[in-house]
Short mmCIF file of C-alpha atoms and ligand atoms in Angstrom, two decimals:
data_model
loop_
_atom_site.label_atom_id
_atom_site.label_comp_id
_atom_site.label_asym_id
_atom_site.label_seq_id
_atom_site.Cartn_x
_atom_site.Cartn_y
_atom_site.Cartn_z
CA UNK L 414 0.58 -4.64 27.35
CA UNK L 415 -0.25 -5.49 24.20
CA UNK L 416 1.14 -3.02 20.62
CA UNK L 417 -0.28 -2.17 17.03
CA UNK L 418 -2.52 -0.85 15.15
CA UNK L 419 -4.81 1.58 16.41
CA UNK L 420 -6.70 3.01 13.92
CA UNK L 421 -6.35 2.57 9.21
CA UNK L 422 -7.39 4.81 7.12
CA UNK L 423 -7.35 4.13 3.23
CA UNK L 424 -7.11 6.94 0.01
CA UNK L 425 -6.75 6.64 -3.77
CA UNK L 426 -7.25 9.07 -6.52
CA UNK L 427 -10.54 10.04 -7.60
CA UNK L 428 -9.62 8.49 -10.86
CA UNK L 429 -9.14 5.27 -12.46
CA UNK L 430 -9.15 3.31 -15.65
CA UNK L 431 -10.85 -0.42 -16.57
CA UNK L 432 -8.27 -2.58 -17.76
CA UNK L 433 -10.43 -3.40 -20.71
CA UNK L 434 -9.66 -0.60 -21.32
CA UNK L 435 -6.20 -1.15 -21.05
CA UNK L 436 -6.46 -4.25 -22.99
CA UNK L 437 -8.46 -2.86 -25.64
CA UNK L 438 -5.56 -0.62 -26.47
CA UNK L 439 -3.02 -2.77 -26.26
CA UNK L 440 -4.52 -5.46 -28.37
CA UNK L 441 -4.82 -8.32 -25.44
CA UNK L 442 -7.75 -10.74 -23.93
CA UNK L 443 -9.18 -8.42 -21.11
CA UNK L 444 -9.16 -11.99 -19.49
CA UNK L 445 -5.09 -11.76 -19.21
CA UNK L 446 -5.68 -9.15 -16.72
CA UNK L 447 -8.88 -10.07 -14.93
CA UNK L 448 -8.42 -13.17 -14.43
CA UNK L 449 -4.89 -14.33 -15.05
CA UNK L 450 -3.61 -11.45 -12.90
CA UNK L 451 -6.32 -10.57 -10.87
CA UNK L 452 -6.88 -6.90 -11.45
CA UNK L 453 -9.95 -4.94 -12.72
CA UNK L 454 -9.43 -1.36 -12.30
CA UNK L 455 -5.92 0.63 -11.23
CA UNK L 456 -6.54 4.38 -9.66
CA UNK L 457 -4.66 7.15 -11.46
CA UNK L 458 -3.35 9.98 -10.18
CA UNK L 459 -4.51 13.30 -11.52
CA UNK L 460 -1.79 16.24 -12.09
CA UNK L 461 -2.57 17.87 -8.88
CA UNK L 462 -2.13 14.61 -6.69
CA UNK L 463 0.77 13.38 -5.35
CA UNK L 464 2.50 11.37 -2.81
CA UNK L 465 1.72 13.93 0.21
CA UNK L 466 -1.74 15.13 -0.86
CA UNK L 467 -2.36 11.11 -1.34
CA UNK L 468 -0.76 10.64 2.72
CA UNK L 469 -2.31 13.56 4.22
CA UNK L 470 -5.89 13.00 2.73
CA UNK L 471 -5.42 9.19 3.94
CA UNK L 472 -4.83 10.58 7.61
CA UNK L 473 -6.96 12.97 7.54
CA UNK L 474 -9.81 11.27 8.80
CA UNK L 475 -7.48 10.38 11.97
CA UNK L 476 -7.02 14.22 12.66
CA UNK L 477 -10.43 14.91 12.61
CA UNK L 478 -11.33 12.44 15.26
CA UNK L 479 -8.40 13.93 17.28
CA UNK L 480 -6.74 10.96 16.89
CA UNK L 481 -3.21 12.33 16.23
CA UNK L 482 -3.09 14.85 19.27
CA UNK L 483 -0.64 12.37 21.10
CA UNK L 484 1.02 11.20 17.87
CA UNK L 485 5.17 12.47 18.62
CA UNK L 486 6.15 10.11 15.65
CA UNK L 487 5.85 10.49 11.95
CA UNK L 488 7.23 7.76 9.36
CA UNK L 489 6.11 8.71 5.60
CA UNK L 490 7.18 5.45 3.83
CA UNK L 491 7.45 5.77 0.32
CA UNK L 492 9.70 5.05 -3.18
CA UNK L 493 7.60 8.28 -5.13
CA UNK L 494 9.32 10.98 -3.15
CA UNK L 495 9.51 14.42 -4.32
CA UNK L 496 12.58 15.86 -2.88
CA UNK L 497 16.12 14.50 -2.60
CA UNK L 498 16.39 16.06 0.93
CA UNK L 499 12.61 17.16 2.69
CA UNK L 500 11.08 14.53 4.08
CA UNK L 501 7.34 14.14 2.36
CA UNK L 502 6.26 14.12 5.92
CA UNK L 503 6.74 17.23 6.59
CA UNK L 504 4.52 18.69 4.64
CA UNK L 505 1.96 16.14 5.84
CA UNK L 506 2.72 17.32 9.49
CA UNK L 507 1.83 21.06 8.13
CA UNK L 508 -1.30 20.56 6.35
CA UNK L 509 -2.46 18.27 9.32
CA UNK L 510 -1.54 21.06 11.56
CA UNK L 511 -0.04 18.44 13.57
CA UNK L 512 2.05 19.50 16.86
CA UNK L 513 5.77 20.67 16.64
CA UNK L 514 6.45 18.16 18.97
CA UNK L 515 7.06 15.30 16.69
CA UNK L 516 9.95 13.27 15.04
CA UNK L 517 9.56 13.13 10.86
CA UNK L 518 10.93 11.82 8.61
CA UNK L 519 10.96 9.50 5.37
CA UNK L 520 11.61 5.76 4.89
CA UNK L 521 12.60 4.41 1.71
CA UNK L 522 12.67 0.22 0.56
CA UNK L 523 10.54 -0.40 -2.16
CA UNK L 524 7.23 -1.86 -1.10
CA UNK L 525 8.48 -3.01 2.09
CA UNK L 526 9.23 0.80 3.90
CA UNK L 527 5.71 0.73 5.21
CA UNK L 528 6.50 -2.44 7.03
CA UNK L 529 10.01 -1.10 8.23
CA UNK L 530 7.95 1.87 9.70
CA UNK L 531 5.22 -0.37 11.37
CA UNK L 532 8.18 -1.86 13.56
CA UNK L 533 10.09 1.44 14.52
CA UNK L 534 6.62 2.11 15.44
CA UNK L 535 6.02 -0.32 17.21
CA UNK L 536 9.31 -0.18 19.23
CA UNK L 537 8.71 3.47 19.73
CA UNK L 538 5.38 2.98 21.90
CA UNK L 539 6.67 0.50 23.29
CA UNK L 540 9.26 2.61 25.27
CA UNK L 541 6.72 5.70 25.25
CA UNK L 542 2.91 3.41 26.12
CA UNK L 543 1.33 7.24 26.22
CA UNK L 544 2.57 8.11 22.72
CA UNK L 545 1.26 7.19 19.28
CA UNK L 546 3.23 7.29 15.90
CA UNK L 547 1.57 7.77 12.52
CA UNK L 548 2.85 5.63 9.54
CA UNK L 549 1.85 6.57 6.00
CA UNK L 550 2.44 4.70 3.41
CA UNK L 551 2.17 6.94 0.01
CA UNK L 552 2.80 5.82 -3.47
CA UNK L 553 2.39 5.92 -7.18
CA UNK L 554 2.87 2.99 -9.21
CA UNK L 555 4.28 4.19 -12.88
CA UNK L 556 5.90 1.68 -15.41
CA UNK L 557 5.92 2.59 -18.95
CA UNK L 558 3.18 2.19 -21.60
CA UNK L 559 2.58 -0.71 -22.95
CA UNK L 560 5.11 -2.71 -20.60
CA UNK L 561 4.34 -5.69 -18.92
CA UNK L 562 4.17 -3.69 -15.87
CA UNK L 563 1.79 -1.02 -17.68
CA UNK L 564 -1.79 -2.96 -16.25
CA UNK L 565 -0.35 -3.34 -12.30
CA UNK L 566 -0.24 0.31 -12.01
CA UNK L 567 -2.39 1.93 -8.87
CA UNK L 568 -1.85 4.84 -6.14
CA UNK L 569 -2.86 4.97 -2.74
CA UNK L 570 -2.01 5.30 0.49
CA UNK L 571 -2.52 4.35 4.07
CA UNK L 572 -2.32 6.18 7.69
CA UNK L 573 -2.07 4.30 10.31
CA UNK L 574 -2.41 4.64 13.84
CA UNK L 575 0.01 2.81 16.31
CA UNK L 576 -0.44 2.54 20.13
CA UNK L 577 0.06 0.52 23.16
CA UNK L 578 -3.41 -1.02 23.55
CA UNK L 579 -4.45 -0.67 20.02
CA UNK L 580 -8.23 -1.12 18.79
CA UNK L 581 -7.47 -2.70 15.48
CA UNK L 582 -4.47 -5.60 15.71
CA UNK L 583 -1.99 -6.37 18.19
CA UNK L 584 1.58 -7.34 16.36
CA UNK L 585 3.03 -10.25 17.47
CA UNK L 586 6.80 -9.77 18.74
CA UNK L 587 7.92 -12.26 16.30
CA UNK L 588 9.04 -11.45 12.89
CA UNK L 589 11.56 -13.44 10.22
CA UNK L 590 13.21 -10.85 7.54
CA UNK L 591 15.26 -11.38 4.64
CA UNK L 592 17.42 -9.03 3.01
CA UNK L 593 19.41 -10.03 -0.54
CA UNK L 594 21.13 -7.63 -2.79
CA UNK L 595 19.07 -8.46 -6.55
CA UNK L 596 17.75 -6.14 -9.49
CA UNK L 597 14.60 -7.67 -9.73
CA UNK L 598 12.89 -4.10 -9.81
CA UNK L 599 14.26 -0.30 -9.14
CA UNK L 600 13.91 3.31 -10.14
CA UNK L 601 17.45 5.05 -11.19
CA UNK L 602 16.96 9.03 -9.77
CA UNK L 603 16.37 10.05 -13.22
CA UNK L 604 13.72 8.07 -13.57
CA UNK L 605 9.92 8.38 -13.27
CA UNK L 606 8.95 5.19 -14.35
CA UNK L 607 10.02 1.91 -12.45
CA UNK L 608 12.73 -0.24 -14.32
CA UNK L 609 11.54 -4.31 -13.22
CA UNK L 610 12.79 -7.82 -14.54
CA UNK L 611 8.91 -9.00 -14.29
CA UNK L 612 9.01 -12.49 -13.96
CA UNK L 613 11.89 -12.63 -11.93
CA UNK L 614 10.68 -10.34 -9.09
CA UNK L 615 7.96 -13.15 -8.53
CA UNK L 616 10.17 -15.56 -7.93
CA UNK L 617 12.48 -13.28 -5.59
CA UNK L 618 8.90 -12.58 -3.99
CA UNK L 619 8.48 -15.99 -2.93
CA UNK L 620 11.97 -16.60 -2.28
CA UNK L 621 11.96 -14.05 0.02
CA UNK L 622 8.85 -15.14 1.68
CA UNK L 623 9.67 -18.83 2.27
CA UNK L 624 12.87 -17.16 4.04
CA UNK L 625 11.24 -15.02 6.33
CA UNK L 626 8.54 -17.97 6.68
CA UNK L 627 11.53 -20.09 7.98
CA UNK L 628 12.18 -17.55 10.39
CA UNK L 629 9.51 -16.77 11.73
CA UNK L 630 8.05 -20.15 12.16
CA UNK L 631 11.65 -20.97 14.31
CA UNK L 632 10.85 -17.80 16.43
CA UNK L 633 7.01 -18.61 16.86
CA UNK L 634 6.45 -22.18 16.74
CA UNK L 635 3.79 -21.33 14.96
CA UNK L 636 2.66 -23.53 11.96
CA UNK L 637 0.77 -22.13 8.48
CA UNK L 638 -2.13 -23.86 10.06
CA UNK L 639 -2.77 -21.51 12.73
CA UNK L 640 -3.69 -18.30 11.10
CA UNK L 641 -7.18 -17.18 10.08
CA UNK L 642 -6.18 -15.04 7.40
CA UNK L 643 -3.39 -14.25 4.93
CA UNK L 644 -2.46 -10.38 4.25
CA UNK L 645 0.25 -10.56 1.63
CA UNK L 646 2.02 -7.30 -0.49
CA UNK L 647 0.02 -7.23 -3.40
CA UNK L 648 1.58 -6.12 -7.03
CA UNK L 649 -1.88 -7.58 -8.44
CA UNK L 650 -3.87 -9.77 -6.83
CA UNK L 651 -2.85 -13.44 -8.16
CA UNK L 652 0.83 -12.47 -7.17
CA UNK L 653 -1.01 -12.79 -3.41
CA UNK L 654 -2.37 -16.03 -4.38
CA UNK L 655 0.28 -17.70 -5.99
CA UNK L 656 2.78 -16.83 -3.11
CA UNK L 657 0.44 -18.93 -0.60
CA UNK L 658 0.01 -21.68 -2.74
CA UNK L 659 3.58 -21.82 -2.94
CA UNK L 660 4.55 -21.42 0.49
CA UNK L 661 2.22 -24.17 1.92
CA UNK L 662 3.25 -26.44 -1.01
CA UNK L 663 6.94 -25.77 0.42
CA UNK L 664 6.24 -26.93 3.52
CA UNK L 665 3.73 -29.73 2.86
CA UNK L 666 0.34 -27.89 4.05
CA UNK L 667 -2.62 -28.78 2.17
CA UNK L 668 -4.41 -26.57 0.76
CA UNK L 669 -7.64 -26.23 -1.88
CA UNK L 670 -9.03 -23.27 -3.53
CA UNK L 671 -11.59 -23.16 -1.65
CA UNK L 672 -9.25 -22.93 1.19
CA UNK L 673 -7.64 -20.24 -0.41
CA UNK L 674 -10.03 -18.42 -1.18
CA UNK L 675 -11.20 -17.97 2.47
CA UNK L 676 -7.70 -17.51 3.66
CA UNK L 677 -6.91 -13.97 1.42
CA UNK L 678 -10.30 -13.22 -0.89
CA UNK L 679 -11.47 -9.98 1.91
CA UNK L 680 -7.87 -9.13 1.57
CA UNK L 681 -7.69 -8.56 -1.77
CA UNK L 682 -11.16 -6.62 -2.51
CA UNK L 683 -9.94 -3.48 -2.47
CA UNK L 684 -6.66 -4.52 -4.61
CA UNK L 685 -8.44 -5.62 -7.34
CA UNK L 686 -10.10 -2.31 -8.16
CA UNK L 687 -7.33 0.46 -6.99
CA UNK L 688 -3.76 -1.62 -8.63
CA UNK L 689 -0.44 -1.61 -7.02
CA UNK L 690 0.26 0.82 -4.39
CA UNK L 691 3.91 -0.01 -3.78
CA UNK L 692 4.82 1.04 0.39
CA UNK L 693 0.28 0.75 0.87
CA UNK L 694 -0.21 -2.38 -0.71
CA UNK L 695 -0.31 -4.95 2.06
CA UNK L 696 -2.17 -2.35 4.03
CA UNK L 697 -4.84 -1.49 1.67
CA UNK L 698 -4.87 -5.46 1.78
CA UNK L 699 -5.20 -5.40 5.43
CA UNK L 700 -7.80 -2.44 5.50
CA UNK L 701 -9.82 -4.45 2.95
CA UNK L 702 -9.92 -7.83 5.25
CA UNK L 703 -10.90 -5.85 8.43
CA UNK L 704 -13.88 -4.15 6.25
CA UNK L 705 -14.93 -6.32 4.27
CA UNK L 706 -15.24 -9.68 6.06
CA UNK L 707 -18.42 -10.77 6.84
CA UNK L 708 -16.88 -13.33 9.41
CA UNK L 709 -16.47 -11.44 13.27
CA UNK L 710 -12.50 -11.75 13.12
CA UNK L 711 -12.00 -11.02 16.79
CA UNK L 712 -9.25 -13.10 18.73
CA UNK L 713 -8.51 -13.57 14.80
CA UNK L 714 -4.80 -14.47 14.13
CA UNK L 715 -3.85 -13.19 10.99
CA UNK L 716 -0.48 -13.94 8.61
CA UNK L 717 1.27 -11.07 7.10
CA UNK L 718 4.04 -10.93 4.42
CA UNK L 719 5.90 -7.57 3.03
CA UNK L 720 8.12 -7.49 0.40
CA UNK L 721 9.67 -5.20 -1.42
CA UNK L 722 11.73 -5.14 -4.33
CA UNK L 723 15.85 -5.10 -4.11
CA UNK L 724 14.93 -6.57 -1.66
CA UNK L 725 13.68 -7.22 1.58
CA UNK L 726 11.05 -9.42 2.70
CA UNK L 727 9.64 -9.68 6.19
CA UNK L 728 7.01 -12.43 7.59
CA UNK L 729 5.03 -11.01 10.99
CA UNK L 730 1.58 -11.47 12.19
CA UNK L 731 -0.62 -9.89 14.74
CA UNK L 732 -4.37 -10.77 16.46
CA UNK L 733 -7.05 -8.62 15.45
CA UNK L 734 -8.61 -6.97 18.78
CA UNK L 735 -12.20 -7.34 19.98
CA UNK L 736 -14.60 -5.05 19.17
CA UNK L 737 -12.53 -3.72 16.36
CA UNK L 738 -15.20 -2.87 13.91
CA UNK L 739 -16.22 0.16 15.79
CA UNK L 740 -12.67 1.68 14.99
CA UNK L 741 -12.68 1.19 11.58
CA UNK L 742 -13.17 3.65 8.57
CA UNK L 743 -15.55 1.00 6.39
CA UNK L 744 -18.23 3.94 4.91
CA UNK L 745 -15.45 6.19 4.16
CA UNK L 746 -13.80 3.84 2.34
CA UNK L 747 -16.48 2.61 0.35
CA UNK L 748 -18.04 5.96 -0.36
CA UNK L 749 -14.52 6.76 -1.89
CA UNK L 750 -14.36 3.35 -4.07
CA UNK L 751 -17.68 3.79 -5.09
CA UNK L 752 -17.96 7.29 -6.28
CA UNK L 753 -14.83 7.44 -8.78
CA UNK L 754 -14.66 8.73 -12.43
CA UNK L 755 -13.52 6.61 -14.76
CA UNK L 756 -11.25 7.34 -17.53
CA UNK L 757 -11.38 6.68 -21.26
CA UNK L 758 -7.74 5.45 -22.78
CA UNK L 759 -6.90 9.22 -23.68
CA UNK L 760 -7.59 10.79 -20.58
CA UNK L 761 -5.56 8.07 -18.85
CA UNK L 762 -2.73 8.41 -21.45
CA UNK L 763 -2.68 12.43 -21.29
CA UNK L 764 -2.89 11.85 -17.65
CA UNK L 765 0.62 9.66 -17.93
CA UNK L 766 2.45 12.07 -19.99
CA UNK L 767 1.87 14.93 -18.10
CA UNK L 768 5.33 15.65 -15.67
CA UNK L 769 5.69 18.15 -13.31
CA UNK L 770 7.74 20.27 -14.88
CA UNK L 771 11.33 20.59 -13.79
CA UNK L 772 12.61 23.80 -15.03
CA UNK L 773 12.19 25.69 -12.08
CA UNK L 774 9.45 27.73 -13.41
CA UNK L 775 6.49 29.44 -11.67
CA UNK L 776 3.38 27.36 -12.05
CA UNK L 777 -0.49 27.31 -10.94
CA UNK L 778 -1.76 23.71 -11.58
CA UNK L 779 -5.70 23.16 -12.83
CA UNK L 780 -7.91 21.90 -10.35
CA UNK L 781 -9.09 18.47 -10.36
CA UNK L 782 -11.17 16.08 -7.76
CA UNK L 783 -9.01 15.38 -5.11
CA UNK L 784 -8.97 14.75 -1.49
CA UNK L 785 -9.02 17.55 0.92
CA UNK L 786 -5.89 18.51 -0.44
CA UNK L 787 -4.15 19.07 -3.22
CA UNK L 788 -1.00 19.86 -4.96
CA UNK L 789 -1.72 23.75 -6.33
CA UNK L 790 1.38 24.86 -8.19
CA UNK L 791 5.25 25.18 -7.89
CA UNK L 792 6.68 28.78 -6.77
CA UNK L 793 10.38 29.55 -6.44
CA UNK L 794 11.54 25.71 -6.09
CA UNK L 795 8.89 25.22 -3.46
CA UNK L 796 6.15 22.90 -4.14
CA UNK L 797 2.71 24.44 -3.01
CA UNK L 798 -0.18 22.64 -1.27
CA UNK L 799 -3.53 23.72 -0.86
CA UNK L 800 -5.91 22.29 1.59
CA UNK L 801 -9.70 21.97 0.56
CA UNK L 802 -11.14 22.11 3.95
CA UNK L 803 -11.58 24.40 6.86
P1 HMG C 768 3.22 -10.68 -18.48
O1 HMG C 768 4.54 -11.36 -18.59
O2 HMG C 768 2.79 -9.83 -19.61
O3 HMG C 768 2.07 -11.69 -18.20
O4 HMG C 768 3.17 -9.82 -17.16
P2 HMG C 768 1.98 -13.26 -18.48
O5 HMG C 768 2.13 -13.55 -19.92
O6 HMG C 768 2.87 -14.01 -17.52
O7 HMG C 768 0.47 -13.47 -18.05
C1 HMG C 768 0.07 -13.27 -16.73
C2 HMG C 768 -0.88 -14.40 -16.36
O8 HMG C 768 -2.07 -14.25 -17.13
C3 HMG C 768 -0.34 -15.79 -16.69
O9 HMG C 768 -0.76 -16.65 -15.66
C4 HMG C 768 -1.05 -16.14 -17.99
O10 HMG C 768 -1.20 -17.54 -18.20
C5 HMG C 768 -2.39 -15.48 -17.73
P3 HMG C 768 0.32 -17.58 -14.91
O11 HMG C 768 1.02 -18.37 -15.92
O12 HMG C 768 1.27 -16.59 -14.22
O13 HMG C 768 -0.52 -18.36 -13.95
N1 HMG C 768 -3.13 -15.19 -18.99
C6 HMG C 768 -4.44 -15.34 -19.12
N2 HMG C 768 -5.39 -15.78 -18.25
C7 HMG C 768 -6.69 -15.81 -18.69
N3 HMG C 768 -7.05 -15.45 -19.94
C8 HMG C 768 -6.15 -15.01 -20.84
C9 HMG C 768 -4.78 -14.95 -20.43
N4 HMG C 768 -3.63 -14.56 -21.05
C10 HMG C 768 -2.63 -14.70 -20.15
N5 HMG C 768 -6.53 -14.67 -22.06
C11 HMG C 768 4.23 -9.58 -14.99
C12 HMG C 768 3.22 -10.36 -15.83
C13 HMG C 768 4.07 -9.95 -13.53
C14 HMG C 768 5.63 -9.93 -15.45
C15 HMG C 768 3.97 -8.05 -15.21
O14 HMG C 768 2.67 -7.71 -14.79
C16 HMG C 768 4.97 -7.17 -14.49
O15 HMG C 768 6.10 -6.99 -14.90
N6 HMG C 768 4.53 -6.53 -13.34
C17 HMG C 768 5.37 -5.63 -12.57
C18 HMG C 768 6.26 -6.39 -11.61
C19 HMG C 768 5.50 -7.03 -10.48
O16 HMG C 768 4.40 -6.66 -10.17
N7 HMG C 768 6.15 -8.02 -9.81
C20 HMG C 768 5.55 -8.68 -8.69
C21 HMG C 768 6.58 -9.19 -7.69
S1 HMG C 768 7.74 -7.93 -7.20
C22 HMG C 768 6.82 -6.92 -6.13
O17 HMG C 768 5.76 -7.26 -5.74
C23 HMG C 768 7.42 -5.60 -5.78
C24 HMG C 768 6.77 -4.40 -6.43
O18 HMG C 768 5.52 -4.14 -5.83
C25 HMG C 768 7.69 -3.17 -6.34
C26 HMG C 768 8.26 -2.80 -5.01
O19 HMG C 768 8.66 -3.59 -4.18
O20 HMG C 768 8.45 -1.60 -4.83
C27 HMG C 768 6.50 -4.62 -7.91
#
């Protein structure tokens, strides 16, 4: 019996801003950022978004097509979360109207947490084949204005379905990890923005990777020459690139860019236009390579890399199922990328500035474009959701 991923389903903000935009403000070659770090647009949240509205509009789809009636699992992986002791998921559960019968709760590691989830996952339908678990990875990607940082911004996030028997991918049992204590990027409690040491969090990146490579190539036996596809966590797209062209340089693979663009391009489609989404990011990757590519990847093997910062990395890999286009979410997904408003520089700045506020106030927030749901106001301490749909 094989285990994985039954079902993905992708959602961003209805917002976004070019990063010509971004450049034109900040004085700098709109080149720097389209081509030298791969990124042309990066969603935006607007004040009534957040982390759960973001999860539960991303799963939504799922619960429509009764897809989480057997779900007894809930992992909300994420490094935005909004209360010191709820679990984000819990509020998901309740606006999904999801049954009481369920574990919940919140996993927190950076960009990796989506990743750790995918495994518990994993070993939870594994010991219950009749069960499914929901992972949703949720995040919004904030560094400060006019940091290095500022243009690999994004938000998204990603539900996903696992199962015995899944439609989509079966995960291989092999994995390599690799944990190291480093300040290469964090958020202090008091922080909103992210705190990173840029250039050193790529190279931890790849350190990372060519240690959990090791790993699981010992476990395997596998070599980089027998995958179809790369997915890799990706901060902006080049960081993707540069990691592969780095780990098969390591271990003496050729490899040419036309090679390399075949290996990761589908994964990195949707990337390029929606920025960083921290916990989501290898799985909007991974969502964008099962949509997107033209090539039938049944009986496809395909490579797939997680980091996250502080850090842990983890290498794993699963085989994409047959017939697995007829369980994906491709129109919705493109429907959503497609029909987004685009910001001018003030919006997007007015947009950043804007904090929840924190003074334990009574507040009814304005009404933006959302997903089905949406984060209405704050009454008595409590955060208040509001669900757009029947
Ligand atoms: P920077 O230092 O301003 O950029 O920011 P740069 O000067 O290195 O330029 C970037 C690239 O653009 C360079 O290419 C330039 O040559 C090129 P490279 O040398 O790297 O090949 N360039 C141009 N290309 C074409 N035309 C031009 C032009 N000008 C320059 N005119 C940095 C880069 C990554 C430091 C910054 O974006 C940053 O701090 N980002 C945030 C941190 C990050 O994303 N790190 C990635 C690894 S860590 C990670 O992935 C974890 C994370 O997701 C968090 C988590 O785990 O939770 C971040």
């Amino acid at each position: 019996m094989n285990f994985g991923i039954d079902r993905i389903s992708f959602h961003t903000s209805h917002y976004y801003v070019d990063l010509k935009t971004i450049a034109a403000a900040r004085s700098v070659d709109p080149d720097k950022y389209y081509q030298g770090i791969g990124q042309e647009k990066m969603a935006i949240p607007s004040p009534d978004e957040d982390v759960v509205t973001l999860g539960a509009s991303a799963a939504y789809p799922l619960m429509k097509d009764g897809e989480l009636d057997e779900v007894e699992l809930l992992l909300f992986a994420t490094e935005s979360g909004i209360d010191h002791s709820k679990a984000a998921g819990i509020y998901v559960h309740g606006l999904l109207d999801m049954a009481p019968r369920c574990r919940t709760l919140e996993l927190k590691q950076a960009c990796y947490s989506g990743t750790a989830g995918i495994q518990l996952a994993i070993g939870f339908v594994a010991r219950n084949p009749t069960k499914k678990a929901l992972v949703i990875a949720s995040d919004v990607a904030r560094y400060e204005l006019g940091s290095p940082g500022e243009a690999t911004q994004g938000c998204g996030a990603v539900a996903i379905l696992i199962s015995a028997n899944p439609r989509l991918m079966a995960i291989d049992p092999e994995c390599g990890y690799y944990t190291e204590d480093v300040m290469d990027f964090w958020r202090p409690n008091y922080r909103s923005e992210a705190l990173v040491d840029g250039k050193y969090s790529t190279m931890v990146y790849i350190h990372a990777l060519i240690e959990s490579w090791k790993q699981y190539a010992e476990e395997s036996g596998r070599a980089l020459t027998d995958f179809d596809r790369f997915c890799y966590h990706i901060p902006f797209s080049k960081m993707a690139e540069k990691a592969h062209q780095k780990l098969c340089r390591k271990f003496k693979v050729d490899l040419d860019k036309q090679q390399l663009h075949r290996l990761l391009a589908e994964s990195l489609r949707y990337s390029r236009v929606v920025g960083n989404c921290y916990a989501g990011s290898m799985y909007v990757g991974l969502t964008s390579l099962l949509d997107t590519a033209e090539e039938d990847l049944a009986g496809k093997r395909v490579g797939l890399y997680s980091y996250g910062s502080g850090c842990v990395g983890e290498f794993f890999s699963g085989v994409v199922q047959p017939g697995y286009r007829d369980a994906l979410y491709v129109d919705q997904h493109r429907n959503l990328l497609e029909n987004r408003s685009e910001l001018t520089y003030q919006q997007y700045e007015d947009i950043f500035n804007y904090v929840v506020p924190t003074d334990g106030g009574e507040y009814v927030f304005p009404q933006y474009k959302t997903g089905p749901f949406r984060f209405s106001g704050i009454s008595q301490h409590k955060r208040e959701y509001e669900s757009l749909v029947d």
